[in-house]
Amino acid sequence: MSFIIENLTFYYSPQKPIIKNLYLELDRGHSYVLLGTNGSGKTTFLRILNGLLKPVSGSILLNNIDLHSFKRSSIAQLISFVPQNYTAHFPFTVYEAVLMGRYPYKAHFSDYSLEDHNITISILEKTHLIDLAS
């Protein structure tokens, strides 16, 4: 998956742009770090990248396709986002939290499939979190 961000501008107030004319390419297989002071727009940028916020101007290409042409369900299969300050209203286990990442792939009103559970276990093993699953 790759992102190309061109001339991206975002603000809550026109007098204080949070992101102004940003150009950035993010390629599959690379790791990136997003650094900045508190309130500098890091979370806002991530919310724009996953389609939760719409930029004032500019474009975001995901695999060379405009991000805003995707259906929400398609974006959910490609991108997941857990905010920094997230409070769960139910006591989810680590296993259940990871399994929820499979939600965009399941049919409405159906249970998670055996494949969903196998993928969840595989992810927990790859990230060395299997011991924390329950």
mmCIF file of N, CA and C in Angstrom:
data_model
loop_
_atom_site.group_PDB
_atom_site.id
_atom_site.type_symbol
_atom_site.label_atom_id
_atom_site.label_comp_id
_atom_site.label_asym_id
_atom_site.label_seq_id
_atom_site.Cartn_x
_atom_site.Cartn_y
_atom_site.Cartn_z
ATOM 1 N N MET A 1 0.854 -1.164 0.000
ATOM 2 C CA MET A 1 0.000 0.000 0.000
ATOM 3 C C MET A 1 0.902 1.230 0.000
ATOM 4 N N SER A 2 0.528 2.215 -0.772
ATOM 5 C CA SER A 2 1.297 3.457 -0.794
ATOM 6 C C SER A 2 0.356 4.652 -0.701
ATOM 7 N N PHE A 3 0.868 5.707 -0.113
ATOM 8 C CA PHE A 3 0.155 6.979 -0.037
ATOM 9 C C PHE A 3 0.965 8.026 -0.773
ATOM 10 N N ILE A 4 0.297 8.854 -1.534
ATOM 11 C CA ILE A 4 0.904 10.063 -2.086
ATOM 12 C C ILE A 4 0.013 11.217 -1.643
ATOM 13 N N ILE A 5 0.589 12.122 -0.900
ATOM 14 C CA ILE A 5 -0.138 13.279 -0.383
ATOM 15 C C ILE A 5 0.390 14.495 -1.122
ATOM 16 N N GLU A 6 -0.501 15.233 -1.773
ATOM 17 C CA GLU A 6 -0.084 16.379 -2.586
ATOM 18 C C GLU A 6 -0.819 17.638 -2.153
ATOM 19 N N ASN A 7 -0.036 18.665 -1.811
ATOM 20 C CA ASN A 7 -0.571 19.992 -1.474
ATOM 21 C C ASN A 7 -1.683 19.928 -0.431
ATOM 22 N N LEU A 8 -1.514 19.082 0.555
ATOM 23 C CA LEU A 8 -2.537 18.885 1.578
ATOM 24 C C LEU A 8 -2.573 20.068 2.540
ATOM 25 N N THR A 9 -3.748 20.623 2.720
ATOM 26 C CA THR A 9 -3.955 21.698 3.683
ATOM 27 C C THR A 9 -5.168 21.348 4.526
ATOM 28 N N PHE A 10 -5.027 21.568 5.832
ATOM 29 C CA PHE A 10 -6.145 21.340 6.742
ATOM 30 C C PHE A 10 -6.100 22.375 7.844
ATOM 31 N N TYR A 11 -7.265 22.871 8.197
ATOM 32 C CA TYR A 11 -7.384 23.761 9.350
ATOM 33 C C TYR A 11 -8.777 23.665 9.941
ATOM 34 N N TYR A 12 -8.849 23.954 11.230
ATOM 35 C CA TYR A 12 -10.140 24.117 11.888
ATOM 36 C C TYR A 12 -10.561 25.578 11.780
ATOM 37 N N SER A 13 -9.560 26.463 11.754
ATOM 38 C CA SER A 13 -9.773 27.901 11.585
ATOM 39 C C SER A 13 -8.801 28.382 10.510
ATOM 40 N N PRO A 14 -9.273 29.109 9.483
ATOM 41 C CA PRO A 14 -8.383 29.548 8.401
ATOM 42 C C PRO A 14 -7.179 30.361 8.882
ATOM 43 N N GLN A 15 -7.311 31.010 10.022
ATOM 44 C CA GLN A 15 -6.205 31.812 10.551
ATOM 45 C C GLN A 15 -5.077 30.949 11.121
ATOM 46 N N LYS A 16 -5.381 29.682 11.443
ATOM 47 C CA LYS A 16 -4.372 28.794 12.036
ATOM 48 C C LYS A 16 -4.339 27.456 11.305
ATOM 49 N N PRO A 17 -3.706 27.401 10.122
ATOM 50 C CA PRO A 17 -3.618 26.105 9.436
ATOM 51 C C PRO A 17 -2.801 25.110 10.265
ATOM 52 N N ILE A 18 -3.293 23.902 10.330
ATOM 53 C CA ILE A 18 -2.581 22.846 11.052
ATOM 54 C C ILE A 18 -1.610 22.149 10.107
ATOM 55 N N ILE A 19 -2.039 21.937 8.879
ATOM 56 C CA ILE A 19 -1.201 21.357 7.826
ATOM 57 C C ILE A 19 -1.341 22.274 6.622
ATOM 58 N N LYS A 20 -0.210 22.656 6.036
ATOM 59 C CA LYS A 20 -0.256 23.607 4.922
ATOM 60 C C LYS A 20 0.630 23.126 3.776
ATOM 61 N N ASN A 21 0.001 22.850 2.634
ATOM 62 C CA ASN A 21 0.691 22.470 1.395
ATOM 63 C C ASN A 21 1.683 21.323 1.578
ATOM 64 N N LEU A 22 1.276 20.284 2.275
ATOM 65 C CA LEU A 22 2.145 19.137 2.543
ATOM 66 C C LEU A 22 2.247 18.244 1.315
ATOM 67 N N TYR A 23 3.466 17.851 0.980
ATOM 68 C CA TYR A 23 3.702 16.837 -0.047
ATOM 69 C C TYR A 23 4.492 15.720 0.619
ATOM 70 N N LEU A 24 4.031 14.481 0.444
ATOM 71 C CA LEU A 24 4.666 13.361 1.112
ATOM 72 C C LEU A 24 4.346 12.079 0.363
ATOM 73 N N GLU A 25 5.324 11.188 0.264
ATOM 74 C CA GLU A 25 5.103 9.855 -0.298
ATOM 75 C C GLU A 25 5.459 8.820 0.762
ATOM 76 N N LEU A 26 4.546 7.901 0.999
ATOM 77 C CA LEU A 26 4.753 6.813 1.952
ATOM 78 C C LEU A 26 4.610 5.503 1.195
ATOM 79 N N ASP A 27 5.666 4.710 1.188
ATOM 80 C CA ASP A 27 5.679 3.480 0.405
ATOM 81 C C ASP A 27 5.563 2.243 1.284
ATOM 82 N N ARG A 28 4.976 1.226 0.713
ATOM 83 C CA ARG A 28 4.827 -0.069 1.378
ATOM 84 C C ARG A 28 6.211 -0.632 1.722
ATOM 85 N N GLY A 29 6.286 -1.292 2.864
ATOM 86 C CA GLY A 29 7.522 -1.956 3.243
ATOM 87 C C GLY A 29 8.507 -1.070 3.985
ATOM 88 N N HIS A 30 8.138 0.168 4.240
ATOM 89 C CA HIS A 30 9.003 1.091 4.970
ATOM 90 C C HIS A 30 8.338 1.469 6.281
ATOM 91 N N SER A 31 9.147 1.832 7.248
ATOM 92 C CA SER A 31 8.630 2.328 8.522
ATOM 93 C C SER A 31 8.832 3.829 8.571
ATOM 94 N N TYR A 32 7.862 4.520 9.117
ATOM 95 C CA TYR A 32 7.919 5.975 9.213
ATOM 96 C C TYR A 32 7.617 6.391 10.644
ATOM 97 N N VAL A 33 8.181 7.511 11.035
ATOM 98 C CA VAL A 33 7.950 8.068 12.358
ATOM 99 C C VAL A 33 7.319 9.434 12.185
ATOM 100 N N LEU A 34 6.304 9.713 12.958
ATOM 101 C CA LEU A 34 5.625 11.003 12.929
ATOM 102 C C LEU A 34 5.897 11.681 14.264
ATOM 103 N N LEU A 35 6.737 12.710 14.243
ATOM 104 C CA LEU A 35 7.131 13.403 15.464
ATOM 105 C C LEU A 35 6.614 14.828 15.456
ATOM 106 N N GLY A 36 6.299 15.329 16.618
ATOM 107 C CA GLY A 36 5.880 16.720 16.752
ATOM 108 C C GLY A 36 5.472 17.001 18.181
ATOM 109 N N THR A 37 5.423 18.267 18.500
ATOM 110 C CA THR A 37 5.022 18.666 19.841
ATOM 111 C C THR A 37 3.525 18.439 20.033
ATOM 112 N N ASN A 38 3.088 18.508 21.273
ATOM 113 C CA ASN A 38 1.655 18.382 21.565
ATOM 114 C C ASN A 38 0.878 19.430 20.788
ATOM 115 N N GLY A 39 -0.211 19.002 20.159
ATOM 116 C CA GLY A 39 -1.065 19.936 19.440
ATOM 117 C C GLY A 39 -0.546 20.372 18.089
ATOM 118 N N SER A 40 0.473 19.691 17.577
ATOM 119 C CA SER A 40 1.061 20.117 16.298
ATOM 120 C C SER A 40 0.371 19.516 15.074
ATOM 121 N N GLY A 41 -0.564 18.578 15.274
ATOM 122 C CA GLY A 41 -1.323 18.043 14.148
ATOM 123 C C GLY A 41 -1.040 16.599 13.782
ATOM 124 N N LYS A 42 -0.317 15.872 14.616
ATOM 125 C CA LYS A 42 0.002 14.471 14.307
ATOM 126 C C LYS A 42 -1.262 13.613 14.204
ATOM 127 N N THR A 43 -2.111 13.685 15.204
ATOM 128 C CA THR A 43 -3.344 12.900 15.196
ATOM 129 C C THR A 43 -4.277 13.375 14.097
ATOM 130 N N THR A 44 -4.340 14.671 13.883
ATOM 131 C CA THR A 44 -5.161 15.221 12.795
ATOM 132 C C THR A 44 -4.701 14.651 11.464
ATOM 133 N N PHE A 45 -3.390 14.603 11.242
ATOM 134 C CA PHE A 45 -2.839 14.055 10.003
ATOM 135 C C PHE A 45 -3.253 12.595 9.829
ATOM 136 N N LEU A 46 -3.160 11.797 10.891
ATOM 137 C CA LEU A 46 -3.546 10.387 10.805
ATOM 138 C C LEU A 46 -5.043 10.236 10.549
ATOM 139 N N ARG A 47 -5.848 11.115 11.108
ATOM 140 C CA ARG A 47 -7.297 11.072 10.860
ATOM 141 C C ARG A 47 -7.617 11.439 9.414
ATOM 142 N N ILE A 48 -6.835 12.330 8.838
ATOM 143 C CA ILE A 48 -7.010 12.670 7.420
ATOM 144 C C ILE A 48 -6.614 11.478 6.555
ATOM 145 N N LEU A 49 -5.489 10.834 6.901
ATOM 146 C CA LEU A 49 -5.010 9.686 6.116
ATOM 147 C C LEU A 49 -5.998 8.530 6.096
ATOM 148 N N ASN A 50 -6.750 8.345 7.170
ATOM 149 C CA ASN A 50 -7.695 7.224 7.159
ATOM 150 C C ASN A 50 -9.115 7.654 6.812
ATOM 151 N N GLY A 51 -9.269 8.891 6.370
ATOM 152 C CA GLY A 51 -10.558 9.341 5.864
ATOM 153 C C GLY A 51 -11.541 9.828 6.912
ATOM 154 N N LEU A 52 -11.125 9.935 8.171
ATOM 155 C CA LEU A 52 -12.025 10.428 9.212
ATOM 156 C C LEU A 52 -12.222 11.940 9.126
ATOM 157 N N LEU A 53 -11.217 12.637 8.612
ATOM 158 C CA LEU A 53 -11.317 14.079 8.375
ATOM 159 C C LEU A 53 -11.035 14.341 6.907
ATOM 160 N N LYS A 54 -11.688 15.334 6.350
ATOM 161 C CA LYS A 54 -11.470 15.688 4.950
ATOM 162 C C LYS A 54 -10.589 16.937 4.889
ATOM 163 N N PRO A 55 -9.536 16.914 4.071
ATOM 164 C CA PRO A 55 -8.672 18.094 3.984
ATOM 165 C C PRO A 55 -9.409 19.270 3.343
ATOM 166 N N VAL A 56 -8.940 20.474 3.646
ATOM 167 C CA VAL A 56 -9.499 21.679 3.030
ATOM 168 C C VAL A 56 -9.136 21.700 1.553
ATOM 169 N N SER A 57 -7.892 21.307 1.258
ATOM 170 C CA SER A 57 -7.453 21.229 -0.134
ATOM 171 C C SER A 57 -6.359 20.186 -0.252
ATOM 172 N N GLY A 58 -6.036 19.846 -1.483
ATOM 173 C CA GLY A 58 -5.020 18.844 -1.749
ATOM 174 C C GLY A 58 -5.639 17.485 -1.996
ATOM 175 N N SER A 59 -4.779 16.523 -2.268
ATOM 176 C CA SER A 59 -5.274 15.184 -2.556
ATOM 177 C C SER A 59 -4.459 14.134 -1.819
ATOM 178 N N ILE A 60 -5.114 13.016 -1.581
ATOM 179 C CA ILE A 60 -4.472 11.859 -0.972
ATOM 180 C C ILE A 60 -4.762 10.683 -1.882
ATOM 181 N N LEU A 61 -3.700 10.086 -2.400
ATOM 182 C CA LEU A 61 -3.843 8.913 -3.254
ATOM 183 C C LEU A 61 -3.433 7.685 -2.455
ATOM 184 N N LEU A 62 -4.297 6.712 -2.431
ATOM 185 C CA LEU A 62 -4.021 5.437 -1.795
ATOM 186 C C LEU A 62 -3.916 4.423 -2.916
ATOM 187 N N ASN A 63 -2.724 3.875 -3.111
ATOM 188 C CA ASN A 63 -2.463 2.976 -4.241
ATOM 189 C C ASN A 63 -2.877 3.635 -5.562
ATOM 190 N N ASN A 64 -2.538 4.909 -5.699
ATOM 191 C CA ASN A 64 -2.795 5.725 -6.902
ATOM 192 C C ASN A 64 -4.276 5.983 -7.180
ATOM 193 N N ILE A 65 -5.128 5.801 -6.190
ATOM 194 C CA ILE A 65 -6.559 6.098 -6.323
ATOM 195 C C ILE A 65 -6.918 7.122 -5.250
ATOM 196 N N ASP A 66 -7.695 8.140 -5.629
ATOM 197 C CA ASP A 66 -8.079 9.176 -4.678
ATOM 198 C C ASP A 66 -8.799 8.550 -3.485
ATOM 199 N N LEU A 67 -8.310 8.863 -2.303
ATOM 200 C CA LEU A 67 -8.847 8.284 -1.072
ATOM 201 C C LEU A 67 -10.350 8.511 -0.939
ATOM 202 N N HIS A 68 -10.838 9.670 -1.380
ATOM 203 C CA HIS A 68 -12.252 9.994 -1.194
ATOM 204 C C HIS A 68 -13.167 9.282 -2.185
ATOM 205 N N SER A 69 -12.584 8.536 -3.130
ATOM 206 C CA SER A 69 -13.420 7.753 -4.043
ATOM 207 C C SER A 69 -13.710 6.355 -3.483
ATOM 208 N N PHE A 70 -13.016 5.985 -2.399
ATOM 209 C CA PHE A 70 -13.239 4.689 -1.754
ATOM 210 C C PHE A 70 -14.502 4.732 -0.903
ATOM 211 N N LYS A 71 -15.196 3.603 -0.813
ATOM 212 C CA LYS A 71 -16.277 3.459 0.156
ATOM 213 C C LYS A 71 -15.646 3.346 1.539
ATOM 214 N N ARG A 72 -16.368 3.756 2.568
ATOM 215 C CA ARG A 72 -15.871 3.657 3.947
ATOM 216 C C ARG A 72 -15.485 2.218 4.284
ATOM 217 N N SER A 73 -16.286 1.257 3.825
ATOM 218 C CA SER A 73 -16.001 -0.145 4.137
ATOM 219 C C SER A 73 -14.691 -0.607 3.496
ATOM 220 N N SER A 74 -14.376 -0.087 2.318
ATOM 221 C CA SER A 74 -13.112 -0.443 1.659
ATOM 222 C C SER A 74 -11.928 0.158 2.397
ATOM 223 N N ILE A 75 -12.077 1.389 2.851
ATOM 224 C CA ILE A 75 -11.003 2.024 3.627
ATOM 225 C C ILE A 75 -10.776 1.238 4.915
ATOM 226 N N ALA A 76 -11.858 0.793 5.552
ATOM 227 C CA ALA A 76 -11.745 0.050 6.807
ATOM 228 C C ALA A 76 -10.999 -1.267 6.629
ATOM 229 N N GLN A 77 -11.036 -1.840 5.435
ATOM 230 C CA GLN A 77 -10.292 -3.079 5.187
ATOM 231 C C GLN A 77 -8.806 -2.811 4.967
ATOM 232 N N LEU A 78 -8.459 -1.587 4.614
ATOM 233 C CA LEU A 78 -7.070 -1.247 4.321
ATOM 234 C C LEU A 78 -6.357 -0.539 5.469
ATOM 235 N N ILE A 79 -7.103 0.223 6.249
ATOM 236 C CA ILE A 79 -6.497 1.083 7.264
ATOM 237 C C ILE A 79 -7.226 0.892 8.590
ATOM 238 N N SER A 80 -6.467 0.733 9.652
ATOM 239 C CA SER A 80 -7.075 0.733 10.981
ATOM 240 C C SER A 80 -6.385 1.797 11.821
ATOM 241 N N PHE A 81 -7.104 2.306 12.783
ATOM 242 C CA PHE A 81 -6.608 3.434 13.564
ATOM 243 C C PHE A 81 -7.149 3.325 14.976
ATOM 244 N N VAL A 82 -6.260 3.302 15.952
ATOM 245 C CA VAL A 82 -6.659 3.352 17.354
ATOM 246 C C VAL A 82 -6.130 4.667 17.895
ATOM 247 N N PRO A 83 -7.016 5.566 18.304
ATOM 248 C CA PRO A 83 -6.549 6.870 18.773
ATOM 249 C C PRO A 83 -5.715 6.759 20.039
ATOM 250 N N GLN A 84 -4.912 7.777 20.261
ATOM 251 C CA GLN A 84 -4.009 7.807 21.406
ATOM 252 C C GLN A 84 -4.777 7.731 22.723
ATOM 253 N N ASN A 85 -5.837 8.469 22.836
ATOM 254 C CA ASN A 85 -6.630 8.502 24.065
ATOM 255 C C ASN A 85 -7.952 7.786 23.835
ATOM 256 N N TYR A 86 -7.895 6.475 23.847
ATOM 257 C CA TYR A 86 -9.087 5.666 23.606
ATOM 258 C C TYR A 86 -9.530 5.031 24.917
ATOM 259 N N THR A 87 -10.779 5.163 25.239
ATOM 260 C CA THR A 87 -11.330 4.533 26.428
ATOM 261 C C THR A 87 -12.374 3.517 25.991
ATOM 262 N N ALA A 88 -12.114 2.268 26.286
ATOM 263 C CA ALA A 88 -13.084 1.220 25.966
ATOM 264 C C ALA A 88 -14.174 1.237 27.031
ATOM 265 N N HIS A 89 -15.409 1.142 26.605
ATOM 266 C CA HIS A 89 -16.519 1.152 27.544
ATOM 267 C C HIS A 89 -16.869 -0.254 28.027
ATOM 268 N N PHE A 90 -16.166 -1.237 27.497
ATOM 269 C CA PHE A 90 -16.334 -2.616 27.914
ATOM 270 C C PHE A 90 -14.941 -3.191 28.144
ATOM 271 N N PRO A 91 -14.796 -4.167 29.027
ATOM 272 C CA PRO A 91 -13.470 -4.724 29.322
ATOM 273 C C PRO A 91 -13.025 -5.751 28.271
ATOM 274 N N PHE A 92 -12.548 -5.284 27.127
ATOM 275 C CA PHE A 92 -12.104 -6.175 26.062
ATOM 276 C C PHE A 92 -10.760 -6.800 26.413
ATOM 277 N N THR A 93 -10.582 -8.055 26.017
ATOM 278 C CA THR A 93 -9.268 -8.681 26.127
ATOM 279 C C THR A 93 -8.426 -8.232 24.931
ATOM 280 N N VAL A 94 -7.137 -8.490 24.994
ATOM 281 C CA VAL A 94 -6.258 -8.188 23.861
ATOM 282 C C VAL A 94 -6.730 -8.965 22.636
ATOM 283 N N TYR A 95 -7.101 -10.218 22.839
ATOM 284 C CA TYR A 95 -7.597 -11.049 21.734
ATOM 285 C C TYR A 95 -8.813 -10.402 21.076
ATOM 286 N N GLU A 96 -9.773 -9.969 21.875
ATOM 287 C CA GLU A 96 -10.997 -9.363 21.337
ATOM 288 C C GLU A 96 -10.701 -8.054 20.607
ATOM 289 N N ALA A 97 -9.768 -7.278 21.142
ATOM 290 C CA ALA A 97 -9.412 -6.011 20.490
ATOM 291 C C ALA A 97 -8.790 -6.260 19.120
ATOM 292 N N VAL A 98 -7.921 -7.258 19.025
ATOM 293 C CA VAL A 98 -7.305 -7.582 17.734
ATOM 294 C C VAL A 98 -8.344 -8.188 16.791
ATOM 295 N N LEU A 99 -9.199 -9.038 17.304
ATOM 296 C CA LEU A 99 -10.257 -9.644 16.491
ATOM 297 C C LEU A 99 -11.168 -8.573 15.879
ATOM 298 N N MET A 100 -11.399 -7.485 16.592
ATOM 299 C CA MET A 100 -12.242 -6.408 16.056
ATOM 300 C C MET A 100 -11.668 -5.817 14.771
ATOM 301 N N GLY A 101 -10.380 -5.975 14.559
ATOM 302 C CA GLY A 101 -9.778 -5.530 13.307
ATOM 303 C C GLY A 101 -10.292 -6.307 12.101
ATOM 304 N N ARG A 102 -10.906 -7.433 12.336
ATOM 305 C CA ARG A 102 -11.488 -8.245 11.259
ATOM 306 C C ARG A 102 -12.929 -7.844 10.943
ATOM 307 N N TYR A 103 -13.492 -6.936 11.712
ATOM 308 C CA TYR A 103 -14.896 -6.548 11.539
ATOM 309 C C TYR A 103 -15.253 -6.136 10.108
ATOM 310 N N PRO A 104 -14.416 -5.345 9.414
ATOM 311 C CA PRO A 104 -14.790 -4.942 8.050
ATOM 312 C C PRO A 104 -14.883 -6.098 7.051
ATOM 313 N N TYR A 105 -14.374 -7.261 7.411
ATOM 314 C CA TYR A 105 -14.361 -8.403 6.498
ATOM 315 C C TYR A 105 -15.542 -9.347 6.701
ATOM 316 N N LYS A 106 -16.278 -9.176 7.786
ATOM 317 C CA LYS A 106 -17.353 -10.134 8.059
ATOM 318 C C LYS A 106 -18.685 -9.618 7.535
ATOM 319 N N ALA A 107 -19.582 -10.545 7.276
ATOM 320 C CA ALA A 107 -20.925 -10.178 6.820
ATOM 321 C C ALA A 107 -21.699 -9.577 7.989
ATOM 322 N N HIS A 108 -22.613 -8.679 7.678
ATOM 323 C CA HIS A 108 -23.427 -8.052 8.723
ATOM 324 C C HIS A 108 -24.198 -9.106 9.508
ATOM 325 N N PHE A 109 -24.259 -8.914 10.811
ATOM 326 C CA PHE A 109 -25.020 -9.766 11.723
ATOM 327 C C PHE A 109 -24.511 -11.209 11.768
ATOM 328 N N SER A 110 -23.274 -11.427 11.364
ATOM 329 C CA SER A 110 -22.712 -12.779 11.428
ATOM 330 C C SER A 110 -21.608 -12.820 12.477
ATOM 331 N N ASP A 111 -21.278 -14.023 12.906
ATOM 332 C CA ASP A 111 -20.175 -14.207 13.836
ATOM 333 C C ASP A 111 -18.861 -14.149 13.074
ATOM 334 N N TYR A 112 -17.778 -13.997 13.815
ATOM 335 C CA TYR A 112 -16.464 -14.069 13.195
ATOM 336 C C TYR A 112 -16.219 -15.500 12.733
ATOM 337 N N SER A 113 -15.577 -15.646 11.586
ATOM 338 C CA SER A 113 -15.326 -16.966 11.009
ATOM 339 C C SER A 113 -14.089 -17.603 11.633
ATOM 340 N N LEU A 114 -13.901 -18.873 11.340
ATOM 341 C CA LEU A 114 -12.696 -19.576 11.775
ATOM 342 C C LEU A 114 -11.463 -18.882 11.200
ATOM 343 N N GLU A 115 -11.560 -18.423 9.948
ATOM 344 C CA GLU A 115 -10.445 -17.702 9.326
ATOM 345 C C GLU A 115 -10.124 -16.427 10.111
ATOM 346 N N ASP A 116 -11.144 -15.693 10.547
ATOM 347 C CA ASP A 116 -10.921 -14.483 11.346
ATOM 348 C C ASP A 116 -10.168 -14.819 12.630
ATOM 349 N N HIS A 117 -10.565 -15.895 13.294
ATOM 350 C CA HIS A 117 -9.896 -16.303 14.534
ATOM 351 C C HIS A 117 -8.460 -16.750 14.261
ATOM 352 N N ASN A 118 -8.243 -17.482 13.169
ATOM 353 C CA ASN A 118 -6.884 -17.917 12.824
ATOM 354 C C ASN A 118 -5.983 -16.728 12.506
ATOM 355 N N ILE A 119 -6.507 -15.743 11.794
ATOM 356 C CA ILE A 119 -5.734 -14.536 11.474
ATOM 357 C C ILE A 119 -5.402 -13.778 12.753
ATOM 358 N N THR A 120 -6.357 -13.700 13.661
ATOM 359 C CA THR A 120 -6.129 -13.021 14.938
ATOM 360 C C THR A 120 -5.010 -13.695 15.718
ATOM 361 N N ILE A 121 -5.033 -15.004 15.798
ATOM 362 C CA ILE A 121 -3.979 -15.741 16.503
ATOM 363 C C ILE A 121 -2.635 -15.515 15.827
ATOM 364 N N SER A 122 -2.611 -15.543 14.507
ATOM 365 C CA SER A 122 -1.373 -15.317 13.766
ATOM 366 C C SER A 122 -0.793 -13.932 14.063
ATOM 367 N N ILE A 123 -1.651 -12.925 14.092
ATOM 368 C CA ILE A 123 -1.194 -11.559 14.385
ATOM 369 C C ILE A 123 -0.645 -11.475 15.804
ATOM 370 N N LEU A 124 -1.337 -12.081 16.750
ATOM 371 C CA LEU A 124 -0.870 -12.065 18.138
ATOM 372 C C LEU A 124 0.475 -12.770 18.278
ATOM 373 N N GLU A 125 0.676 -13.850 17.533
ATOM 374 C CA GLU A 125 1.967 -14.549 17.568
ATOM 375 C C GLU A 125 3.064 -13.702 16.933
ATOM 376 N N LYS A 126 2.777 -13.100 15.780
ATOM 377 C CA LYS A 126 3.786 -12.291 15.082
ATOM 378 C C LYS A 126 4.209 -11.070 15.888
ATOM 379 N N THR A 127 3.292 -10.545 16.680
ATOM 380 C CA THR A 127 3.603 -9.352 17.474
ATOM 381 C C THR A 127 4.003 -9.702 18.908
ATOM 382 N N HIS A 128 4.168 -10.986 19.173
ATOM 383 C CA HIS A 128 4.573 -11.483 20.493
ATOM 384 C C HIS A 128 3.606 -11.049 21.594
ATOM 385 N N LEU A 129 2.315 -11.018 21.264
ATOM 386 C CA LEU A 129 1.285 -10.650 22.236
ATOM 387 C C LEU A 129 0.402 -11.827 22.628
ATOM 388 N N ILE A 130 0.717 -13.003 22.125
ATOM 389 C CA ILE A 130 -0.137 -14.166 22.358
ATOM 390 C C ILE A 130 -0.291 -14.466 23.852
ATOM 391 N N ASP A 131 0.746 -14.212 24.641
ATOM 392 C CA ASP A 131 0.662 -14.471 26.084
ATOM 393 C C ASP A 131 -0.280 -13.499 26.794
ATOM 394 N N LEU A 132 -0.594 -12.388 26.148
ATOM 395 C CA LEU A 132 -1.492 -11.389 26.733
ATOM 396 C C LEU A 132 -2.913 -11.498 26.189
ATOM 397 N N ALA A 133 -3.153 -12.485 25.332
ATOM 398 C CA ALA A 133 -4.419 -12.587 24.598
ATOM 399 C C ALA A 133 -5.646 -12.603 25.498
ATOM 400 N N SER A 134 -5.572 -13.306 26.612
ATOM 401 C CA SER A 134 -6.757 -13.395 27.467
ATOM 402 C C SER A 134 -6.590 -12.474 28.637
#
